XYZ file of N, CA and C in Angstrom:
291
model
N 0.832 -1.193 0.000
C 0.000 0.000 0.000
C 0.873 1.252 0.000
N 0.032 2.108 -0.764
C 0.636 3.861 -0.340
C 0.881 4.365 0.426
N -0.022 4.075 1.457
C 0.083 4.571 2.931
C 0.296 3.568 4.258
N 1.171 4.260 4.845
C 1.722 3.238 5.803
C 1.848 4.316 7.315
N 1.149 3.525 8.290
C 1.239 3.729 9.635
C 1.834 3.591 10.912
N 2.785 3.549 11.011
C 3.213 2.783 12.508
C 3.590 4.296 13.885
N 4.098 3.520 14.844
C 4.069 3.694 15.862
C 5.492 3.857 16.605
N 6.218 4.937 17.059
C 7.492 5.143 17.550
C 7.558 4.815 18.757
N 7.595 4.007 19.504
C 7.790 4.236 20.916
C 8.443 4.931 21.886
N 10.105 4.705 21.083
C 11.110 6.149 21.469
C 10.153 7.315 21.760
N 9.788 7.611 20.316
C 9.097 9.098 21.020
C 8.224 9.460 20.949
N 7.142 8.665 21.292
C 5.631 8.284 21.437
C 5.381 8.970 20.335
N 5.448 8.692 18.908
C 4.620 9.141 17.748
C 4.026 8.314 16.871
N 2.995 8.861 16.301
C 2.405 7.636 15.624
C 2.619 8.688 14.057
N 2.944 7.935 13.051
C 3.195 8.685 11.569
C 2.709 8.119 10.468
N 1.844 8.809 9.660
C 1.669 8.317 8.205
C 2.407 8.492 6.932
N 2.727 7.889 6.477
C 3.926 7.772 5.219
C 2.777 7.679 3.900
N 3.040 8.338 3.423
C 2.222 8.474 2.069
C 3.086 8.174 0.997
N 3.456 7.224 0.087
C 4.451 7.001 -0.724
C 3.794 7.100 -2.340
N 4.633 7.640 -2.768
C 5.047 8.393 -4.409
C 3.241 9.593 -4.194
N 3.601 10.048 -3.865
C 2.165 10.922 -3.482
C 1.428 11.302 -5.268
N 0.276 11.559 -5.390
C -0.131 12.184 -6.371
C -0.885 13.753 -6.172
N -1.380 13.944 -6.955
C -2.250 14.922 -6.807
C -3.523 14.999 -6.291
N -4.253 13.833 -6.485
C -5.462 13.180 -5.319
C -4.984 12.924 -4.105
N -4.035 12.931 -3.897
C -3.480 13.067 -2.394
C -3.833 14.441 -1.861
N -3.686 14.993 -2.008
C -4.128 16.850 -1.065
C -5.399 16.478 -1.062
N -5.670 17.351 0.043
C -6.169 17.060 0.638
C -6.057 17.778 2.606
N -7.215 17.675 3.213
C -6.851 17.552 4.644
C -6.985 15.970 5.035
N -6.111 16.284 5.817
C -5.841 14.744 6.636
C -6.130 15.272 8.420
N -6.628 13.856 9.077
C -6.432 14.143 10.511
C -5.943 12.782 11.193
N -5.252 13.169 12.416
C -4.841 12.384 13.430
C -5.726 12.460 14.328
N -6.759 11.455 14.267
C -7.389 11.111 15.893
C -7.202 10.008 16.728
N -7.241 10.405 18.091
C -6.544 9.698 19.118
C -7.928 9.438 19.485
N -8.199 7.797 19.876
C -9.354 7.142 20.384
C -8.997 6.848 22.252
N -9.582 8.511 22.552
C -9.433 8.849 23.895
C -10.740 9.154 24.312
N -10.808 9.061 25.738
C -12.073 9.911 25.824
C -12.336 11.317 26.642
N -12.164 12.499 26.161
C -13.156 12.678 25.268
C -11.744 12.511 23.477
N -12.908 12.385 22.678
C -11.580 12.345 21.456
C -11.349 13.545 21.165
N -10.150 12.851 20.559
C -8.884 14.199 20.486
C -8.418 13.984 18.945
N -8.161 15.100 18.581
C -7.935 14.526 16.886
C -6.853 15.922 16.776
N -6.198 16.344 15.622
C -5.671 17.356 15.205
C -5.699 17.071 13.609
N -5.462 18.331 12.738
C -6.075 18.449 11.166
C -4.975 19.152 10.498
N -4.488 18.169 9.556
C -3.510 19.153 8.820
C -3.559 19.178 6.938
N -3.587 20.346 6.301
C -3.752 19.839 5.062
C -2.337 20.168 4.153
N -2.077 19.346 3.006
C -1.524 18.435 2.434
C -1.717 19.468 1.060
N -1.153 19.739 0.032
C -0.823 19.695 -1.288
C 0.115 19.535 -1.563
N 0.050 18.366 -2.817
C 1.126 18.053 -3.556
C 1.336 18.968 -5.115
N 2.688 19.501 -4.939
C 2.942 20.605 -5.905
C 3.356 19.540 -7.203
N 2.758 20.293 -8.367
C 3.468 18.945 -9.214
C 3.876 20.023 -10.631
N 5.666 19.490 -10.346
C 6.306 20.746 -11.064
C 5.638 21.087 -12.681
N 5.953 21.979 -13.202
C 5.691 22.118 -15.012
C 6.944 22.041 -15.700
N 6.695 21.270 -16.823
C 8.318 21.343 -17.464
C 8.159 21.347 -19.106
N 8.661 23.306 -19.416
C 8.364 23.864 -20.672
C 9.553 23.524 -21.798
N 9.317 23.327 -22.639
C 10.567 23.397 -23.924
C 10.515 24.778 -24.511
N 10.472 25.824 -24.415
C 10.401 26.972 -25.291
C 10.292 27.002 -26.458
N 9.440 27.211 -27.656
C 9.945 27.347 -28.984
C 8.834 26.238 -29.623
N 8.033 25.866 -28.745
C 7.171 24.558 -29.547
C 7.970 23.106 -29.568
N 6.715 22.214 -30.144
C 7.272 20.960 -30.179
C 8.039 20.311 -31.740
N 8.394 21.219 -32.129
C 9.155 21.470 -33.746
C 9.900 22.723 -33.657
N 11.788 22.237 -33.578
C 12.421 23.094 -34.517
C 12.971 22.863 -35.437
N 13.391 23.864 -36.650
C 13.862 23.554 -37.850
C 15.440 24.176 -37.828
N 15.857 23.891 -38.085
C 17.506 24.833 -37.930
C 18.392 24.165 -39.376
N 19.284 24.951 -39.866
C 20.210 24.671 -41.093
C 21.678 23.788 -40.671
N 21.507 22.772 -41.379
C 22.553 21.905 -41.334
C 23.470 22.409 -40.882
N 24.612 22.540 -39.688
C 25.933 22.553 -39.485
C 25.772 23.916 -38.309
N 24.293 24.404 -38.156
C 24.399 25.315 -37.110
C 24.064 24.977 -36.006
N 24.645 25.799 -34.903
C 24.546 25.960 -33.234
C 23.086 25.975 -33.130
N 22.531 24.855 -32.186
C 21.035 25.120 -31.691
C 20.889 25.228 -29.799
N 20.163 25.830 -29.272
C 20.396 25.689 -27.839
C 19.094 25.829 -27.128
N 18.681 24.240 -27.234
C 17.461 23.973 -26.551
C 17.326 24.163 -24.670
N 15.824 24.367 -24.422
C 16.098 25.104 -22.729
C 15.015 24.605 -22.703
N 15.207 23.555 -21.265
C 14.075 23.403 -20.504
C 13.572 24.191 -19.368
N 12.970 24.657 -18.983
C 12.343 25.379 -18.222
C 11.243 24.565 -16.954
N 11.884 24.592 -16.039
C 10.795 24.021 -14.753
C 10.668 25.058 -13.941
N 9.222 25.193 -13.651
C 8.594 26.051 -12.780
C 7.607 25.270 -11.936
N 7.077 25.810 -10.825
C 6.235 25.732 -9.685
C 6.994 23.983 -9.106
N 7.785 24.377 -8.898
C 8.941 23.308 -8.188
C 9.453 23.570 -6.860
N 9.168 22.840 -5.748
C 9.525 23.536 -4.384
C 11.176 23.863 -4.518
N 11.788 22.729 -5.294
C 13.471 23.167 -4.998
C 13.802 22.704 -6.676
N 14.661 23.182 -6.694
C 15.560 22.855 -8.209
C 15.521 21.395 -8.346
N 15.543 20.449 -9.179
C 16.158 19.543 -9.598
C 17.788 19.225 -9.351
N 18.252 18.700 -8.920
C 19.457 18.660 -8.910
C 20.022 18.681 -10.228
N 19.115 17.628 -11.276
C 19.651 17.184 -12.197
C 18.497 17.191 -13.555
N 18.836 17.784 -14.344
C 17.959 16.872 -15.283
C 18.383 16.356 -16.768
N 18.224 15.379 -17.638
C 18.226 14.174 -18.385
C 17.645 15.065 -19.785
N 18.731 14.950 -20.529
C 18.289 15.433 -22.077
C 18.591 13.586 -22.778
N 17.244 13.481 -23.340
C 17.164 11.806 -24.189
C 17.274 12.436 -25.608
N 17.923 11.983 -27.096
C 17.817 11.728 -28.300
C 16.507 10.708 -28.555
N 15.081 11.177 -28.635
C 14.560 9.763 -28.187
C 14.522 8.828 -29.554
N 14.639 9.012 -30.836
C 15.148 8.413 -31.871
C 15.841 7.178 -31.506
N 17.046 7.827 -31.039
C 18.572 7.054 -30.691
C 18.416 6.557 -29.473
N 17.974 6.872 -28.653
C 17.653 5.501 -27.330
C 18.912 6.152 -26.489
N 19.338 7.199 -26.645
C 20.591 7.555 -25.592
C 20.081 8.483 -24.220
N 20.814 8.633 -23.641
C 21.376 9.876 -22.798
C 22.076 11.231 -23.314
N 21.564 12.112 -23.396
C 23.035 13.062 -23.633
C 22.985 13.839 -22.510
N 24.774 13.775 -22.313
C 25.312 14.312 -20.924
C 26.189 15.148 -21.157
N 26.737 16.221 -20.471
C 27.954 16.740 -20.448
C 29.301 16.853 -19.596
């Protein structure tokens, strides 16, 4: 499952793990404690899900033997990418520098 529950004893916490999250994930979520009287607390959740632009359309044309300098563009991203992956997808490669 996606979501997984357990229980710290060290330091009396109980935690939900939400794994590879989507966008139907946001949401509010709550923690209730089956006390009496009950006790709950409410926290809400969005998952940001970055955009990633090519500038220039999905067709360029350029003249045999000239300089081209394609740019990806990611926005609404909490932190940079460390890294990102240009594919030839024709050729089945990687290109790296």
């Amino acid at each position: 499952s996606r979501f997984v529950s357990w229980f710290d004893p060290d330091t009396e916490t109980w935690t939900l793990q939400v794994k590879f999250t989507r966008p139907e994930d946001a949401g509010r979520y709550e923690c209730q404690v089956s006390t009496e009287p009950k006790r709950s607390h409410f926290v809400t959740l969005s998952v940001v899900v970055p955009l990633v632009v090519i500038p220039g359309g999905a067709e360029l044309h350029v003249r045999s033997g000239s300089d081209v300098m394609l740019k990806c563009v990611i926005s609404k991203a909490l932190t940079p990418p460390p890294y990102v992956f240009w594919y030839h997808v024709s050729q089945n490669y990687i290109l790296l520098d």
